[in-house]
């Protein structure tokens, strides 16, 4: 975002009155207003909610727009925000211009409104709710699919050519496309990484993990199928540096992703495969 941008922003205060200001950093100002350091007016009317913003090329343009906006009756102000109309020539910003410089989970995926935390009775977890459209921002583990491709009792693993876990052995698989069935995703990922065509046999198990190696990544829902190769030619490609077949007693030690150790242990110890809550040492 251009750091020369100035914003006219509008807040709704806790007593339902409106407040406007100009700034280069709307979210910093919002934080200040909501910690009592923004303005004397808002410090007695917390919490405030960001309800509108318009971007200008310089401070004086934003200030002129503010002066013009302030002269409007309250109903006209709210109408302008509700209809997302321009002010002094600048189109309404649905938060997207502001959101670009912020962590995305601070904003509603649908309307760009700022998210706030709520604790509802009857809900065991606090939720984030959009301060503009009221939609609850549920967080879910991202679905991934992979395959335990087995031939002659050995398992196909790929050595990662990319971070995270560069150089570690991994089960072929990856993130699903938005409308993709996990079985189709597993077939696609194996084809992309290994060149092999596979036939899924059955669901092997589902494992929740975090992406990356620092325990701060997104949660992933990892869905694995048992599969056998039915065509193609094994050749590392895409995100794989190498391929190899491993017998249960010769599995590598450098394994990518925490849950994959459990998957491999479950595979190696056959009968306990995919049992939730089962502890097994790999
Ligand atoms: Zn929203």
PDB file of C-alpha atoms and ligand atoms in Angstrom:
ATOM      1  CA  UNK A   1       0.000   0.000   0.000  1.00  0.00           C
ATOM      2  CA  UNK A   2       1.176   3.498  -0.769  1.00  0.00           C
ATOM      3  CA  UNK A   3       2.406   5.007   2.481  1.00  0.00           C
ATOM      4  CA  UNK A   4       1.399   8.437   1.218  1.00  0.00           C
ATOM      5  CA  UNK A   5      -2.252   7.412   1.490  1.00  0.00           C
ATOM      6  CA  UNK A   6      -4.402   9.308   3.913  1.00  0.00           C
ATOM      7  CA  UNK A   7      -7.712   8.018   5.113  1.00  0.00           C
ATOM      8  CA  UNK A   8     -10.889   9.620   6.283  1.00  0.00           C
ATOM      9  CA  UNK A   9     -12.380   7.089   8.679  1.00  0.00           C
ATOM     10  CA  UNK A  10     -15.692   6.888  10.474  1.00  0.00           C
ATOM     11  CA  UNK A  11     -16.280   5.156  13.796  1.00  0.00           C
ATOM     12  CA  UNK A  12     -19.450   4.159  15.556  1.00  0.00           C
ATOM     13  CA  UNK A  13     -19.053   4.732  19.283  1.00  0.00           C
ATOM     14  CA  UNK A  14     -20.526   2.621  22.057  1.00  0.00           C
ATOM     15  CA  UNK A  15     -23.292   5.218  22.601  1.00  0.00           C
ATOM     16  CA  UNK A  16     -24.158   4.974  18.859  1.00  0.00           C
ATOM     17  CA  UNK A  17     -22.732   8.393  18.022  1.00  0.00           C
ATOM     18  CA  UNK A  18     -20.365   8.775  15.073  1.00  0.00           C
ATOM     19  CA  UNK A  19     -16.782   9.964  15.128  1.00  0.00           C
ATOM     20  CA  UNK A  20     -14.562  10.824  12.158  1.00  0.00           C
ATOM     21  CA  UNK A  21     -10.855  11.434  11.794  1.00  0.00           C
ATOM     22  CA  UNK A  22      -8.023  11.391   9.275  1.00  0.00           C
ATOM     23  CA  UNK A  23      -4.924   9.222   9.483  1.00  0.00           C
ATOM     24  CA  UNK A  24      -2.388   7.251   7.471  1.00  0.00           C
ATOM     25  CA  UNK A  25      -3.012   4.138   9.560  1.00  0.00           C
ATOM     26  CA  UNK A  26      -6.642   3.434  10.307  1.00  0.00           C
ATOM     27  CA  UNK A  27      -6.021   0.318  12.352  1.00  0.00           C
ATOM     28  CA  UNK A  28      -3.450   1.964  14.565  1.00  0.00           C
ATOM     29  CA  UNK A  29      -5.924   4.765  15.216  1.00  0.00           C
ATOM     30  CA  UNK A  30      -8.675   2.258  15.912  1.00  0.00           C
ATOM     31  CA  UNK A  31      -6.480   0.544  18.489  1.00  0.00           C
ATOM     32  CA  UNK A  32      -5.692   3.900  20.067  1.00  0.00           C
ATOM     33  CA  UNK A  33      -9.371   4.835  20.220  1.00  0.00           C
ATOM     34  CA  UNK A  34     -10.196   1.512  21.818  1.00  0.00           C
ATOM     35  CA  UNK A  35      -7.511   1.857  24.456  1.00  0.00           C
ATOM     36  CA  UNK A  36      -8.530   5.388  25.430  1.00  0.00           C
ATOM     37  CA  UNK A  37      -5.582   7.044  23.692  1.00  0.00           C
ATOM     38  CA  UNK A  38      -7.357   8.126  20.507  1.00  0.00           C
ATOM     39  CA  UNK A  39      -9.391  11.188  21.413  1.00  0.00           C
ATOM     40  CA  UNK A  40     -11.134  12.618  24.426  1.00  0.00           C
ATOM     41  CA  UNK A  41     -14.482  12.106  22.701  1.00  0.00           C
ATOM     42  CA  UNK A  42     -13.977   8.379  22.049  1.00  0.00           C
ATOM     43  CA  UNK A  43     -12.244   7.601  25.358  1.00  0.00           C
ATOM     44  CA  UNK A  44     -15.597   7.934  27.105  1.00  0.00           C
ATOM     45  CA  UNK A  45     -17.443   5.953  24.443  1.00  0.00           C
ATOM     46  CA  UNK A  46     -15.508   2.724  24.071  1.00  0.00           C
ATOM     47  CA  UNK A  47     -15.539   0.369  22.341  1.00  0.00           C
ATOM     48  CA  UNK A  48     -15.691   2.027  18.956  1.00  0.00           C
ATOM     49  CA  UNK A  49     -16.243   0.219  15.664  1.00  0.00           C
ATOM     50  CA  UNK A  50     -14.778   1.085  12.290  1.00  0.00           C
ATOM     51  CA  UNK A  51     -17.690   1.504   9.903  1.00  0.00           C
ATOM     52  CA  UNK A  52     -16.199   3.339   6.936  1.00  0.00           C
ATOM     53  CA  UNK A  53     -13.003   4.563   5.322  1.00  0.00           C
ATOM     54  CA  UNK A  54     -12.061   6.531   2.220  1.00  0.00           C
ATOM     55  CA  UNK A  55      -8.542   6.947   0.851  1.00  0.00           C
ATOM     56  CA  UNK A  56      -6.952  10.183  -0.337  1.00  0.00           C
ATOM     57  CA  UNK A  57      -3.606  11.088  -1.847  1.00  0.00           C
ATOM     58  CA  UNK A  58      -2.665  13.620   0.799  1.00  0.00           C
ATOM     59  CA  UNK A  59      -3.582  14.964   4.196  1.00  0.00           C
ATOM     60  CA  UNK A  60      -5.302  18.144   3.078  1.00  0.00           C
ATOM     61  CA  UNK A  61      -7.565  16.229   0.679  1.00  0.00           C
ATOM     62  CA  UNK A  62      -8.565  13.915   3.526  1.00  0.00           C
ATOM     63  CA  UNK A  63      -9.178  16.878   5.836  1.00  0.00           C
ATOM     64  CA  UNK A  64     -11.315  18.647   3.243  1.00  0.00           C
ATOM     65  CA  UNK A  65     -13.333  15.455   2.834  1.00  0.00           C
ATOM     66  CA  UNK A  66     -13.723  15.202   6.600  1.00  0.00           C
ATOM     67  CA  UNK A  67     -15.005  18.777   6.829  1.00  0.00           C
ATOM     68  CA  UNK A  68     -17.520  18.069   4.099  1.00  0.00           C
ATOM     69  CA  UNK A  69     -18.578  14.765   5.674  1.00  0.00           C
ATOM     70  CA  UNK A  70     -19.040  16.316   9.113  1.00  0.00           C
ATOM     71  CA  UNK A  71     -21.489  18.850   7.757  1.00  0.00           C
ATOM     72  CA  UNK A  72     -23.796  16.058   6.590  1.00  0.00           C
ATOM     73  CA  UNK A  73     -26.730  15.124   8.801  1.00  0.00           C
ATOM     74  CA  UNK A  74     -26.243  11.851  10.678  1.00  0.00           C
ATOM     75  CA  UNK A  75     -28.735  10.049   8.454  1.00  0.00           C
ATOM     76  CA  UNK A  76     -26.841  11.111   5.323  1.00  0.00           C
ATOM     77  CA  UNK A  77     -23.573   9.933   6.834  1.00  0.00           C
ATOM     78  CA  UNK A  78     -24.990   6.519   7.618  1.00  0.00           C
ATOM     79  CA  UNK A  79     -26.619   6.331   4.199  1.00  0.00           C
ATOM     80  CA  UNK A  80     -23.263   7.072   2.542  1.00  0.00           C
ATOM     81  CA  UNK A  81     -21.600   4.293   4.537  1.00  0.00           C
ATOM     82  CA  UNK A  82     -24.416   1.782   4.068  1.00  0.00           C
ATOM     83  CA  UNK A  83     -24.495   2.421   0.319  1.00  0.00           C
ATOM     84  CA  UNK A  84     -20.696   2.590   0.103  1.00  0.00           C
ATOM     85  CA  UNK A  85     -20.806   5.940  -1.633  1.00  0.00           C
ATOM     86  CA  UNK A  86     -17.767   8.133  -2.337  1.00  0.00           C
ATOM     87  CA  UNK A  87     -16.842  11.098  -0.179  1.00  0.00           C
ATOM     88  CA  UNK A  88     -15.162  14.033  -1.915  1.00  0.00           C
ATOM     89  CA  UNK A  89     -14.432  11.850  -4.919  1.00  0.00           C
ATOM     90  CA  UNK A  90     -12.843   8.898  -3.096  1.00  0.00           C
ATOM     91  CA  UNK A  91     -14.657   5.552  -3.315  1.00  0.00           C
ATOM     92  CA  UNK A  92     -15.643   3.784  -0.136  1.00  0.00           C
ATOM     93  CA  UNK A  93     -13.058   1.283   1.105  1.00  0.00           C
ATOM     94  CA  UNK A  94     -14.513  -1.947   2.387  1.00  0.00           C
ATOM     95  CA  UNK A  95     -11.541  -2.324   4.647  1.00  0.00           C
ATOM     96  CA  UNK A  96      -9.568  -4.070   1.912  1.00  0.00           C
ATOM     97  CA  UNK A  97      -7.132  -1.222   1.398  1.00  0.00           C
ATOM     98  CA  UNK A  98      -6.584  -1.087   5.123  1.00  0.00           C
ATOM     99  CA  UNK A  99      -6.548  -4.839   5.527  1.00  0.00           C
ATOM    100  CA  UNK A 100      -3.693  -5.279   3.074  1.00  0.00           C
ATOM    101  CA  UNK A 101      -1.181  -4.280   5.681  1.00  0.00           C
ATOM    102  CA  UNK A 102      -2.650  -6.358   8.483  1.00  0.00           C
ATOM    103  CA  UNK A 103      -2.869  -9.944   9.555  1.00  0.00           C
ATOM    104  CA  UNK A 104      -5.804 -11.314   7.570  1.00  0.00           C
ATOM    105  CA  UNK A 105      -7.615 -12.961  10.454  1.00  0.00           C
ATOM    106  CA  UNK A 106      -8.229  -9.532  11.909  1.00  0.00           C
ATOM    107  CA  UNK A 107     -10.800  -9.026   9.147  1.00  0.00           C
ATOM    108  CA  UNK A 108     -14.009 -10.623   7.972  1.00  0.00           C
ATOM    109  CA  UNK A 109     -13.414 -12.767   4.881  1.00  0.00           C
ATOM    110  CA  UNK A 110     -16.709 -11.657   3.414  1.00  0.00           C
ATOM    111  CA  UNK A 111     -16.906  -7.900   3.958  1.00  0.00           C
ATOM    112  CA  UNK A 112     -13.503  -6.821   5.265  1.00  0.00           C
ATOM    113  CA  UNK A 113     -14.950  -5.594   8.564  1.00  0.00           C
ATOM    114  CA  UNK A 114     -12.815  -5.725  11.693  1.00  0.00           C
ATOM    115  CA  UNK A 115     -13.240  -8.871  13.782  1.00  0.00           C
ATOM    116  CA  UNK A 116     -13.882  -8.764  17.494  1.00  0.00           C
ATOM    117  CA  UNK A 117     -13.832 -11.551  20.093  1.00  0.00           C
ATOM    118  CA  UNK A 118     -17.078 -12.641  21.717  1.00  0.00           C
ATOM    119  CA  UNK A 119     -17.904 -15.178  24.402  1.00  0.00           C
ATOM    120  CA  UNK A 120     -21.422 -16.484  23.911  1.00  0.00           C
ATOM    121  CA  UNK A 121     -23.125 -18.515  26.561  1.00  0.00           C
ATOM    122  CA  UNK A 122     -23.539 -22.089  25.432  1.00  0.00           C
ATOM    123  CA  UNK A 123     -20.476 -21.874  23.222  1.00  0.00           C
ATOM    124  CA  UNK A 124     -17.427 -23.433  24.795  1.00  0.00           C
ATOM    125  CA  UNK A 125     -14.963 -21.387  22.760  1.00  0.00           C
ATOM    126  CA  UNK A 126     -14.612 -17.657  22.199  1.00  0.00           C
ATOM    127  CA  UNK A 127     -15.400 -16.730  18.604  1.00  0.00           C
ATOM    128  CA  UNK A 128     -14.409 -13.910  16.311  1.00  0.00           C
ATOM    129  CA  UNK A 129     -17.351 -11.950  14.998  1.00  0.00           C
ATOM    130  CA  UNK A 130     -17.415  -9.286  12.278  1.00  0.00           C
ATOM    131  CA  UNK A 131     -18.141  -5.830  13.655  1.00  0.00           C
ATOM    132  CA  UNK A 132     -19.743  -4.836  10.336  1.00  0.00           C
ATOM    133  CA  UNK A 133     -21.818  -7.751   9.016  1.00  0.00           C
ATOM    134  CA  UNK A 134     -22.095  -9.750  12.249  1.00  0.00           C
ATOM    135  CA  UNK A 135     -20.907 -12.988  10.690  1.00  0.00           C
ATOM    136  CA  UNK A 136     -18.988 -15.337  12.974  1.00  0.00           C
ATOM    137  CA  UNK A 137     -15.570 -16.137  11.592  1.00  0.00           C
ATOM    138  CA  UNK A 138     -15.287 -19.846  12.310  1.00  0.00           C
ATOM    139  CA  UNK A 139     -11.799 -21.268  12.052  1.00  0.00           C
ATOM    140  CA  UNK A 140     -11.336 -24.773  10.694  1.00  0.00           C
ATOM    141  CA  UNK A 141      -8.427 -27.028   9.923  1.00  0.00           C
ATOM    142  CA  UNK A 142      -7.479 -26.805   6.245  1.00  0.00           C
ATOM    143  CA  UNK A 143      -8.181 -30.047   4.406  1.00  0.00           C
ATOM    144  CA  UNK A 144      -5.249 -31.907   2.862  1.00  0.00           C
ATOM    145  CA  UNK A 145      -5.167 -35.297   1.203  1.00  0.00           C
ATOM    146  CA  UNK A 146      -2.403 -37.806   0.625  1.00  0.00           C
ATOM    147  CA  UNK A 147      -1.802 -41.428  -0.168  1.00  0.00           C
ATOM    148  CA  UNK A 148       0.082 -44.302   1.413  1.00  0.00           C
ATOM    149  CA  UNK A 149       1.128 -45.885  -1.840  1.00  0.00           C
ATOM    150  CA  UNK A 150       2.246 -49.427  -1.184  1.00  0.00           C
ATOM    151  CA  UNK A 151       3.825 -52.003  -3.470  1.00  0.00           C
ATOM    152  CA  UNK A 152       5.423 -55.317  -2.443  1.00  0.00           C
ATOM    153  CA  UNK A 153       5.042 -54.293   1.192  1.00  0.00           C
ATOM    154  CA  UNK A 154       6.976 -51.069   0.783  1.00  0.00           C
ATOM    155  CA  UNK A 155       5.755 -47.514   1.098  1.00  0.00           C
ATOM    156  CA  UNK A 156       6.422 -44.669  -1.335  1.00  0.00           C
ATOM    157  CA  UNK A 157       7.814 -41.490   0.244  1.00  0.00           C
ATOM    158  CA  UNK A 158       9.042 -38.289  -1.364  1.00  0.00           C
ATOM    159  CA  UNK A 159      11.906 -36.095  -0.246  1.00  0.00           C
ATOM    160  CA  UNK A 160      10.799 -32.486  -0.059  1.00  0.00           C
ATOM    161  CA  UNK A 161      12.407 -29.964  -2.412  1.00  0.00           C
ATOM    162  CA  UNK A 162      10.780 -26.991  -0.693  1.00  0.00           C
ATOM    163  CA  UNK A 163      10.281 -25.501   2.746  1.00  0.00           C
ATOM    164  CA  UNK A 164       8.976 -26.289   5.248  1.00  0.00           C
ATOM    165  CA  UNK A 165      10.952 -29.433   6.061  1.00  0.00           C
ATOM    166  CA  UNK A 166      13.205 -29.064   3.029  1.00  0.00           C
ATOM    167  CA  UNK A 167      15.106 -32.337   2.535  1.00  0.00           C
ATOM    168  CA  UNK A 168      12.883 -34.395   4.847  1.00  0.00           C
ATOM    169  CA  UNK A 169      10.855 -37.413   3.743  1.00  0.00           C
ATOM    170  CA  UNK A 170       7.166 -36.838   3.304  1.00  0.00           C
ATOM    171  CA  UNK A 171       4.030 -38.749   2.408  1.00  0.00           C
ATOM    172  CA  UNK A 172       2.875 -37.589  -1.038  1.00  0.00           C
ATOM    173  CA  UNK A 173      -0.075 -35.259  -0.649  1.00  0.00           C
ATOM    174  CA  UNK A 174      -1.076 -31.649  -0.322  1.00  0.00           C
ATOM    175  CA  UNK A 175      -3.788 -29.048   0.100  1.00  0.00           C
ATOM    176  CA  UNK A 176      -7.137 -29.685  -1.555  1.00  0.00           C
ATOM    177  CA  UNK A 177      -8.646 -27.352  -4.095  1.00  0.00           C
ATOM    178  CA  UNK A 178     -11.824 -25.649  -2.900  1.00  0.00           C
ATOM    179  CA  UNK A 179     -14.252 -28.073  -4.618  1.00  0.00           C
ATOM    180  CA  UNK A 180     -12.058 -31.144  -4.685  1.00  0.00           C
ATOM    181  CA  UNK A 181     -12.930 -34.501  -3.097  1.00  0.00           C
ATOM    182  CA  UNK A 182     -10.039 -35.735  -0.931  1.00  0.00           C
ATOM    183  CA  UNK A 183      -9.759 -38.942  -2.960  1.00  0.00           C
ATOM    184  CA  UNK A 184      -9.340 -36.945  -6.177  1.00  0.00           C
ATOM    185  CA  UNK A 185      -6.905 -34.641  -4.398  1.00  0.00           C
ATOM    186  CA  UNK A 186      -4.781 -37.561  -3.233  1.00  0.00           C
ATOM    187  CA  UNK A 187      -4.653 -38.973  -6.785  1.00  0.00           C
ATOM    188  CA  UNK A 188      -3.700 -35.563  -8.187  1.00  0.00           C
ATOM    189  CA  UNK A 189      -1.007 -34.867  -5.600  1.00  0.00           C
ATOM    190  CA  UNK A 190       0.643 -38.262  -6.093  1.00  0.00           C
ATOM    191  CA  UNK A 191       0.592 -37.758  -9.857  1.00  0.00           C
ATOM    192  CA  UNK A 192       2.125 -34.269  -9.534  1.00  0.00           C
ATOM    193  CA  UNK A 193       4.866 -35.270  -7.108  1.00  0.00           C
ATOM    194  CA  UNK A 194       5.756 -38.773  -8.282  1.00  0.00           C
ATOM    195  CA  UNK A 195       4.443 -39.287 -11.809  1.00  0.00           C
ATOM    196  CA  UNK A 196       2.501 -42.353 -10.637  1.00  0.00           C
ATOM    197  CA  UNK A 197      -1.158 -43.058 -11.226  1.00  0.00           C
ATOM    198  CA  UNK A 198      -2.722 -44.593  -8.153  1.00  0.00           C
ATOM    199  CA  UNK A 199      -5.908 -46.310  -7.161  1.00  0.00           C
ATOM    200  CA  UNK A 200      -7.105 -45.546  -3.639  1.00  0.00           C
ATOM    201  CA  UNK A 201      -8.141 -48.681  -1.785  1.00  0.00           C
ATOM    202  CA  UNK A 202      -9.634 -47.355   1.426  1.00  0.00           C
ATOM    203  CA  UNK A 203      -9.500 -44.477   3.855  1.00  0.00           C
ATOM    204  CA  UNK A 204      -6.422 -45.021   6.019  1.00  0.00           C
ATOM    205  CA  UNK A 205      -6.962 -42.340   8.649  1.00  0.00           C
ATOM    206  CA  UNK A 206      -7.423 -38.659   9.457  1.00  0.00           C
ATOM    207  CA  UNK A 207      -4.819 -36.672  11.394  1.00  0.00           C
ATOM    208  CA  UNK A 208      -4.989 -33.094  12.678  1.00  0.00           C
ATOM    209  CA  UNK A 209      -1.715 -31.183  12.676  1.00  0.00           C
ATOM    210  CA  UNK A 210      -0.316 -27.713  12.230  1.00  0.00           C
ATOM    211  CA  UNK A 211       1.399 -26.753   9.002  1.00  0.00           C
ATOM    212  CA  UNK A 212       5.086 -25.932   9.223  1.00  0.00           C
ATOM    213  CA  UNK A 213       7.670 -26.765  11.843  1.00  0.00           C
ATOM    214  CA  UNK A 214       7.246 -23.993  14.423  1.00  0.00           C
ATOM    215  CA  UNK A 215       3.859 -24.925  15.903  1.00  0.00           C
ATOM    216  CA  UNK A 216       2.354 -21.657  14.732  1.00  0.00           C
ATOM    217  CA  UNK A 217       1.040 -22.662  11.307  1.00  0.00           C
ATOM    218  CA  UNK A 218      -2.543 -23.144  10.257  1.00  0.00           C
ATOM    219  CA  UNK A 219      -4.249 -26.279  11.430  1.00  0.00           C
ATOM    220  CA  UNK A 220      -4.536 -28.941   8.765  1.00  0.00           C
ATOM    221  CA  UNK A 221      -6.912 -31.874   8.501  1.00  0.00           C
ATOM    222  CA  UNK A 222      -4.798 -34.542   6.835  1.00  0.00           C
ATOM    223  CA  UNK A 223      -6.795 -37.273   5.115  1.00  0.00           C
ATOM    224  CA  UNK A 224      -4.873 -40.346   3.976  1.00  0.00           C
ATOM    225  CA  UNK A 225      -5.850 -43.191   1.702  1.00  0.00           C
ATOM    226  CA  UNK A 226      -4.217 -46.554   1.279  1.00  0.00           C
ATOM    227  CA  UNK A 227      -3.429 -46.865  -2.401  1.00  0.00           C
ATOM    228  CA  UNK A 228      -1.634 -48.953  -4.990  1.00  0.00           C
ATOM    229  CA  UNK A 229       0.132 -47.796  -8.143  1.00  0.00           C
ATOM    230  CA  UNK A 230      -1.709 -48.597 -11.355  1.00  0.00           C
ATOM    231  CA  UNK A 231       0.315 -46.717 -13.947  1.00  0.00           C
ATOM    232  CA  UNK A 232       2.741 -43.965 -14.748  1.00  0.00           C
ATOM    233  CA  UNK A 233       6.466 -43.928 -14.114  1.00  0.00           C
ATOM    234  CA  UNK A 234       7.941 -43.014 -10.726  1.00  0.00           C
ATOM    235  CA  UNK A 235       9.926 -39.830 -11.144  1.00  0.00           C
ATOM    236  CA  UNK A 236      10.291 -36.974  -8.648  1.00  0.00           C
ATOM    237  CA  UNK A 237       8.641 -33.786  -9.833  1.00  0.00           C
ATOM    238  CA  UNK A 238       7.025 -30.591  -8.644  1.00  0.00           C
ATOM    239  CA  UNK A 239       7.830 -30.239  -4.914  1.00  0.00           C
ATOM    240  CA  UNK A 240       9.733 -33.560  -4.629  1.00  0.00           C
ATOM    241  CA  UNK A 241      13.523 -33.873  -4.878  1.00  0.00           C
ATOM    242  CA  UNK A 242      13.646 -37.651  -4.656  1.00  0.00           C
ATOM    243  CA  UNK A 243      11.447 -40.744  -4.334  1.00  0.00           C
ATOM    244  CA  UNK A 244      12.038 -44.021  -2.539  1.00  0.00           C
ATOM    245  CA  UNK A 245      10.216 -47.144  -1.364  1.00  0.00           C
ATOM    246  CA  UNK A 246      10.584 -48.042   2.296  1.00  0.00           C
ATOM    247  CA  UNK A 247       9.842 -51.252   4.157  1.00  0.00           C
ATOM    248  CA  UNK A 248       8.184 -50.918   7.602  1.00  0.00           C
ATOM    249  CA  UNK A 249      11.430 -51.640   9.457  1.00  0.00           C
ATOM    250  CA  UNK A 250      13.520 -49.290   7.314  1.00  0.00           C
ATOM    251  CA  UNK A 251      11.567 -46.067   7.494  1.00  0.00           C
ATOM    252  CA  UNK A 252      13.660 -42.868   7.401  1.00  0.00           C
ATOM    253  CA  UNK A 253      14.168 -40.777  10.518  1.00  0.00           C
ATOM    254  CA  UNK A 254      13.976 -37.316   8.950  1.00  0.00           C
ATOM    255  CA  UNK A 255      10.201 -37.055   8.521  1.00  0.00           C
ATOM    256  CA  UNK A 256       8.335 -33.919   7.499  1.00  0.00           C
ATOM    257  CA  UNK A 257       5.405 -32.824   9.719  1.00  0.00           C
ATOM    258  CA  UNK A 258       4.648 -34.058  13.230  1.00  0.00           C
ATOM    259  CA  UNK A 259       1.586 -36.100  12.355  1.00  0.00           C
ATOM    260  CA  UNK A 260       3.425 -37.970   9.581  1.00  0.00           C
ATOM    261  CA  UNK A 261       5.494 -39.817  12.193  1.00  0.00           C
ATOM    262  CA  UNK A 262       2.250 -41.117  13.637  1.00  0.00           C
ATOM    263  CA  UNK A 263       0.941 -42.007  10.182  1.00  0.00           C
ATOM    264  CA  UNK A 264       4.079 -43.984   9.400  1.00  0.00           C
ATOM    265  CA  UNK A 265       3.976 -45.718  12.794  1.00  0.00           C
ATOM    266  CA  UNK A 266       0.340 -46.621  12.187  1.00  0.00           C
ATOM    267  CA  UNK A 267       1.233 -47.938   8.759  1.00  0.00           C
ATOM    268  CA  UNK A 268       4.196 -49.924  10.059  1.00  0.00           C
ATOM    269  CA  UNK A 269       2.122 -51.434  12.868  1.00  0.00           C
ATOM    270  CA  UNK A 270      -0.760 -52.384  10.610  1.00  0.00           C
ATOM    271  CA  UNK A 271      -3.610 -53.314  12.986  1.00  0.00           C
ATOM    272  CA  UNK A 272      -3.554 -50.016  14.820  1.00  0.00           C
ATOM    273  CA  UNK A 273      -3.919 -47.967  11.672  1.00  0.00           C
ATOM    274  CA  UNK A 274      -5.794 -44.708  12.046  1.00  0.00           C
ATOM    275  CA  UNK A 275      -7.300 -45.476  15.453  1.00  0.00           C
ATOM    276  CA  UNK A 276      -8.036 -42.149  17.091  1.00  0.00           C
ATOM    277  CA  UNK A 277      -6.393 -41.716  20.463  1.00  0.00           C
ATOM    278  CA  UNK A 278      -4.033 -44.624  19.934  1.00  0.00           C
ATOM    279  CA  UNK A 279      -0.518 -43.965  21.109  1.00  0.00           C
ATOM    280  CA  UNK A 280       2.174 -45.738  19.200  1.00  0.00           C
ATOM    281  CA  UNK A 281       5.864 -45.146  19.111  1.00  0.00           C
ATOM    282  CA  UNK A 282       7.417 -44.717  15.700  1.00  0.00           C
TER     283      UNK A 282
HETATM  284 ZN1  LIG B   1     -18.249  -8.988   7.757  1.00  0.00          ZN
END
